[in-house]
Coordinates of C-alpha atoms and ligand atoms in Angstrom, one line a residue:
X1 CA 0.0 0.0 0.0
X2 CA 1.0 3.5 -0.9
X3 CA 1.9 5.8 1.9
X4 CA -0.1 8.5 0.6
X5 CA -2.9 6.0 0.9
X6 CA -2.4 6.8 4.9
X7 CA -3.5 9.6 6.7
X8 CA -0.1 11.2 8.2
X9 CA -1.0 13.2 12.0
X10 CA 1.2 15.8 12.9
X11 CA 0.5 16.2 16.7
X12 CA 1.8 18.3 19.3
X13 CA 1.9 17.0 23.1
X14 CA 2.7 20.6 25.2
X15 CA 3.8 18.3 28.3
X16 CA 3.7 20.6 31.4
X17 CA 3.3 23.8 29.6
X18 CA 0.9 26.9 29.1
X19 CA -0.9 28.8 31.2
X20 CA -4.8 28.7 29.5
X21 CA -4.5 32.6 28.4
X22 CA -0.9 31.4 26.9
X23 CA -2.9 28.3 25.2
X24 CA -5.4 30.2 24.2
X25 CA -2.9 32.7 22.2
X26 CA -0.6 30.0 20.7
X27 CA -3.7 28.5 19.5
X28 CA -5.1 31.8 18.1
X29 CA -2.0 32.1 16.3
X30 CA -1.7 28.4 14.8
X31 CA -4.6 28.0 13.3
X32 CA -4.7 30.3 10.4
X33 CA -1.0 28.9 9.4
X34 CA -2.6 24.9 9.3
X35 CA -5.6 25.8 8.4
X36 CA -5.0 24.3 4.7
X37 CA -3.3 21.3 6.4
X38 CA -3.4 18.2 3.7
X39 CA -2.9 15.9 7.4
X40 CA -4.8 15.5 10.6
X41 CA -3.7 18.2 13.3
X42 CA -3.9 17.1 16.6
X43 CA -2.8 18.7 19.9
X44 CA -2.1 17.1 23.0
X45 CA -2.8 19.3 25.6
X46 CA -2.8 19.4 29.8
X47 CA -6.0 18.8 31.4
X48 CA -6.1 22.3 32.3
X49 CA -5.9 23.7 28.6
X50 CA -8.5 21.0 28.2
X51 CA -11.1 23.5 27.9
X52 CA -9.6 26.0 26.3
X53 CA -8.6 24.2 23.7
X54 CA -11.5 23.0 22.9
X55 CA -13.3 26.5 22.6
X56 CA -10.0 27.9 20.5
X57 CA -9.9 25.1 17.7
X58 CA -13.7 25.5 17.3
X59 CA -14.5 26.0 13.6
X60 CA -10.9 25.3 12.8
X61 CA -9.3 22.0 11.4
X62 CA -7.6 21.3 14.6
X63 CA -8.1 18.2 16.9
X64 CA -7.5 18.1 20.9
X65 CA -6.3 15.6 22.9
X66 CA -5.2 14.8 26.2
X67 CA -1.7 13.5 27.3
X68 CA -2.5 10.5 29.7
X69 CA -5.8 9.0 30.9
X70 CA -7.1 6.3 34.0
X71 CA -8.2 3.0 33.1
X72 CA -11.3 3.0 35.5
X73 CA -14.2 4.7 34.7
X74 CA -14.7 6.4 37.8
X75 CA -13.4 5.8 41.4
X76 CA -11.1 6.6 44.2
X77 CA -7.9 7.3 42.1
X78 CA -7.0 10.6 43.6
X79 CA -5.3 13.1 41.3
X80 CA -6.6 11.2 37.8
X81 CA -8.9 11.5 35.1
X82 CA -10.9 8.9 33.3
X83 CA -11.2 8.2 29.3
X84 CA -15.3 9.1 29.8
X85 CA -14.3 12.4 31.7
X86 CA -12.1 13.3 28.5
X87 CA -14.9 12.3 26.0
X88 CA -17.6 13.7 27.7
X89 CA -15.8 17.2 27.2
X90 CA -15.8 16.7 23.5
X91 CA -11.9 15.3 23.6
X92 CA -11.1 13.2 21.0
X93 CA -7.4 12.3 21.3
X94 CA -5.4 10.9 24.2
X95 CA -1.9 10.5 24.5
X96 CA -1.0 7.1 26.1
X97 CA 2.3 5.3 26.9
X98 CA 4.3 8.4 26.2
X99 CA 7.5 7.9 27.6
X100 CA 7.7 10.2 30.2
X101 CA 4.9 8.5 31.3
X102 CA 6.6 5.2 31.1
X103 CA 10.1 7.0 33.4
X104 CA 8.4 9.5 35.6
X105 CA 5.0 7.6 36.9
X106 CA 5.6 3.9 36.5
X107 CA 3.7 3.3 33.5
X108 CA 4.0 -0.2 32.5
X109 CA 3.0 -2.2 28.7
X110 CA 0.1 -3.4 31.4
X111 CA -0.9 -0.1 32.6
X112 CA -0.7 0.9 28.8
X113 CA -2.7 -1.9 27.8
X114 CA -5.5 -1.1 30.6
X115 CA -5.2 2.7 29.2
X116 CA -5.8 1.4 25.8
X117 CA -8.8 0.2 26.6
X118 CA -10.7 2.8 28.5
X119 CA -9.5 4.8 25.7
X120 CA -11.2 2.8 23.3
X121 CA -14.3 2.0 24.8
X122 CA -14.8 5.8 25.5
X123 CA -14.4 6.1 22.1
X124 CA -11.3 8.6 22.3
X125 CA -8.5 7.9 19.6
X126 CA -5.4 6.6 21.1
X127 CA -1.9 8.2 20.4
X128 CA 0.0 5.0 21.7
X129 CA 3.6 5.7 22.2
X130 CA 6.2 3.5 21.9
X131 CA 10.1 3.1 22.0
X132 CA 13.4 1.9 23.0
X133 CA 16.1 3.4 25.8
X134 CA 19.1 4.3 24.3
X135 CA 20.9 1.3 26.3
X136 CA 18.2 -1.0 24.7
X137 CA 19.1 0.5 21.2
X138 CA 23.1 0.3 22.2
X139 CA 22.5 -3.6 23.2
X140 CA 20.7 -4.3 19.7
X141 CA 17.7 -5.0 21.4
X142 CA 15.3 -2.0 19.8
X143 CA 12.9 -4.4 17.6
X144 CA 12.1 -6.8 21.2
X145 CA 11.6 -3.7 23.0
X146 CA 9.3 -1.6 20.7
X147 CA 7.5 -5.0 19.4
X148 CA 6.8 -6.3 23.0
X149 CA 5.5 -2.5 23.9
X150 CA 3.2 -2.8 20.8
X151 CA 2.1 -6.3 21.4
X152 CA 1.0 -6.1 24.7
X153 CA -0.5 -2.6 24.2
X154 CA -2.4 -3.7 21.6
X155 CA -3.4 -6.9 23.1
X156 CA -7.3 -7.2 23.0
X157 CA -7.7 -4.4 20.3
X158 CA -9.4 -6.2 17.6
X159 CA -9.2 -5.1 14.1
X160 CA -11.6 -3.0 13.9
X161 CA -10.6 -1.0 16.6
X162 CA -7.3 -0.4 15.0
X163 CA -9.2 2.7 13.3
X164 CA -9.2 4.3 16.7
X165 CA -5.0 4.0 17.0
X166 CA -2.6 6.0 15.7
X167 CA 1.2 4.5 16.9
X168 CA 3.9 6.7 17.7
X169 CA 7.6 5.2 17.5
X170 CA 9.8 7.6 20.2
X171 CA 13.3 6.4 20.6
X172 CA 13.4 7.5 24.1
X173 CA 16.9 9.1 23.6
X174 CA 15.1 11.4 20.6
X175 CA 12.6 12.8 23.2
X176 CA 13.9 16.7 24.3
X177 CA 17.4 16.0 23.5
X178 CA 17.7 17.7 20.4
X179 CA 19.4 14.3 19.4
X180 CA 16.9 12.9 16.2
X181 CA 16.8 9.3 15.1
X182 CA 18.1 9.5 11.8
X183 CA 15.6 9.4 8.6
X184 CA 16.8 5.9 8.1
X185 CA 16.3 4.6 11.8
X186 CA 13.1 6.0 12.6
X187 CA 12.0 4.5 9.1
X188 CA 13.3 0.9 9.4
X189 CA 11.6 0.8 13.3
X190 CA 8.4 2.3 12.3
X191 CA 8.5 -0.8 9.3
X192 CA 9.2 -3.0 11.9
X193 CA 6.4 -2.1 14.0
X194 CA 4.4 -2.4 10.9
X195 CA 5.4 -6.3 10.6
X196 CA 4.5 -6.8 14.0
X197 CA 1.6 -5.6 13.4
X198 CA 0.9 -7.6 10.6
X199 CA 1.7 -10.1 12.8
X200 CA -1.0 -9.2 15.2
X201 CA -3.5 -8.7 12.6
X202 CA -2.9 -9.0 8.6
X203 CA -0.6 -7.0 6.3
X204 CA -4.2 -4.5 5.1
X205 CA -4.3 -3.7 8.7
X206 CA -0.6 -2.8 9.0
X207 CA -1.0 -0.8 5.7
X208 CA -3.7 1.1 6.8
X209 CA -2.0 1.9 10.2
X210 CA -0.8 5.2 10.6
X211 CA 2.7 5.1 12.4
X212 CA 4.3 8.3 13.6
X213 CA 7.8 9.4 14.5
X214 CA 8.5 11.4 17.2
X215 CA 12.1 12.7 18.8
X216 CA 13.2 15.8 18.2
X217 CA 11.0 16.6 15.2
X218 CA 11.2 20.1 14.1
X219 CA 10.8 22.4 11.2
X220 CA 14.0 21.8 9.6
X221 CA 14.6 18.0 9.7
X222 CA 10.8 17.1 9.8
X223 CA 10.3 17.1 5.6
X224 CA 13.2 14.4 5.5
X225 CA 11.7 11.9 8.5
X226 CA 8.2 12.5 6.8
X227 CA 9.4 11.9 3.5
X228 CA 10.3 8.3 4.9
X229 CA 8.5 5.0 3.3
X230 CA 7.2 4.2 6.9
X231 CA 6.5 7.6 8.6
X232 CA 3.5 9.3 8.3
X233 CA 3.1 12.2 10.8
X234 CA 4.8 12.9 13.6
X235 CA 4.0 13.5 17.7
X236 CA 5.9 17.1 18.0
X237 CA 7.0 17.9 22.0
X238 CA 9.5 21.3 21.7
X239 CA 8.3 22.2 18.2
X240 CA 4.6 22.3 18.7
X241 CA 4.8 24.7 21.6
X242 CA 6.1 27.6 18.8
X243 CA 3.1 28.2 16.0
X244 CA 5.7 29.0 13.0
X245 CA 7.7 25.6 14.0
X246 CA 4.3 23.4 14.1
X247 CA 2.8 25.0 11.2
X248 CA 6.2 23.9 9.0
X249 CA 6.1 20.8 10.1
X250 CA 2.2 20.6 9.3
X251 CA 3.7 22.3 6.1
X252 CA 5.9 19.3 5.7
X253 CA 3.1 16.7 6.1
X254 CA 1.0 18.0 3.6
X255 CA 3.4 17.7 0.5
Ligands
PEP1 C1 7.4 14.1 22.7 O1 7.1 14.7 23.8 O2 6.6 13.2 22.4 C2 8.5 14.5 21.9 C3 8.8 13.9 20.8 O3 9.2 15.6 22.4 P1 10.4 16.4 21.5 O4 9.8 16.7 20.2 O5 10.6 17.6 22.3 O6 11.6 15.5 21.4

């Protein structure tokens, strides 16, 4: 299958950033410059901006998501948020699995896969993150790392519900380090992740998936990652918190 045939996402995940009036003017400001986007737009913003996102990209070609989400629907889980909470707001993306996530607040490919799920069954569209340490890359063990994160993410997903995921290869060593995978090795993981899954599923369901790169993406090296076989779209941290530097790499994704 042709890569054009896929839909390439260019999202932005803020992290712990912006105040809602500083949301509310970097949105203001971005959505004229991707408002002729030939790609989905997403971005991934704190639970705060939530809101104000939402009201900001109204009328505009601009998606919002959140950056984590709780498995349970409801409960004592002091401090979290659920998948329903998000979709009941008119969310429609959620970040899960990011990596920070996976270092920071002992996220596990179990707490992932439980993530997944609420996700799904709210009916949000998963962003599910995936990728190796740069120990794990050093010890030529990248492919069992990301295809084990993707396996057991994905584990009771069916194939229809692979509609509702977008993956997101992050080489954790990429992520705020100004260090990029090269073109060629965020390429030949992001095919691998397609054979696994094909594995999972069948190869029209790999084809079809869309399968981001994200490290260190920004507006000068994003045309060449994008232009990659295997890379359609990107998850943007740094970049997407400046409007010129998301809209070029929007830019970049439409060609
Ligand atoms: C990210 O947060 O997912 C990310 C890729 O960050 P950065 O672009 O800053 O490396």
């Amino acid at each position: 299958m042709n890569k054009k045939l896929r839909k390439a996402v260019i999202a932005g995940n803020w992290k712990m950033n912006k105040t809602r009036p500083e949301a509310k003017a970097l949105i203001g400001e971005l959505a004229p410059l991707v408002k002729d986007a030939d790609c989905g737009v997403v971005i991934c913003v704190p639970y705060t901006n939530l809101e104000t996102a939402l009201e900001a990209t109204k009328g505009t070609n601009i998606g919002v998501g959140a950056e984590n989400c709780h498995w349970a629907e409801s409960g004592a889980f002091t401090g979290e948020i659920s998948a329903r909470m998000l979709a009941e707001m008119g969310v429609q993306y959620v970040v899960i699995g990011h990596s920070e996530r996976r270092q920071y607040f002992g996220e596990t490919d179990v707490t992932v896969q439980k993530r997944v799920r609420a996700a799904l069954d709210a009916g949000l569209t998963v962003i599910l993150c995936v990728g190796e340490l740069l120990e794990q890359r050093e010890a030529g063990i990248t492919e069992e790392i990301v295809g084990m994160q993707t396996k057991v993410a994905l584990g009771g997903v069916t194939k229809e519900e692979l509609a509702k995921i977008i993956l997101a290869y992050e080489p954790v060593w990429a992520i705020g380090t100004g260090k990029t995978a090269t073109a060629a090795q965020a390429n030949e993981v992001n095919h691998y992740i397609r054979t696994v899954v094909a594995g999972l599923y069948d190869q029209a369901a790999a084809d079809a998936m869309t399968i981001q790169y994200g490290g260190s993406m920004n507006a000068k090296n994003a045309e060449e990652l994008l232009d990659q076989e295997d890379v359609d779209g990107g998850l943007i941290g740094g970049a997407s918190l400046k409007a010129p530097d998301f809209a070029a790499i929007v830019k970049a994704a439409s060609r």
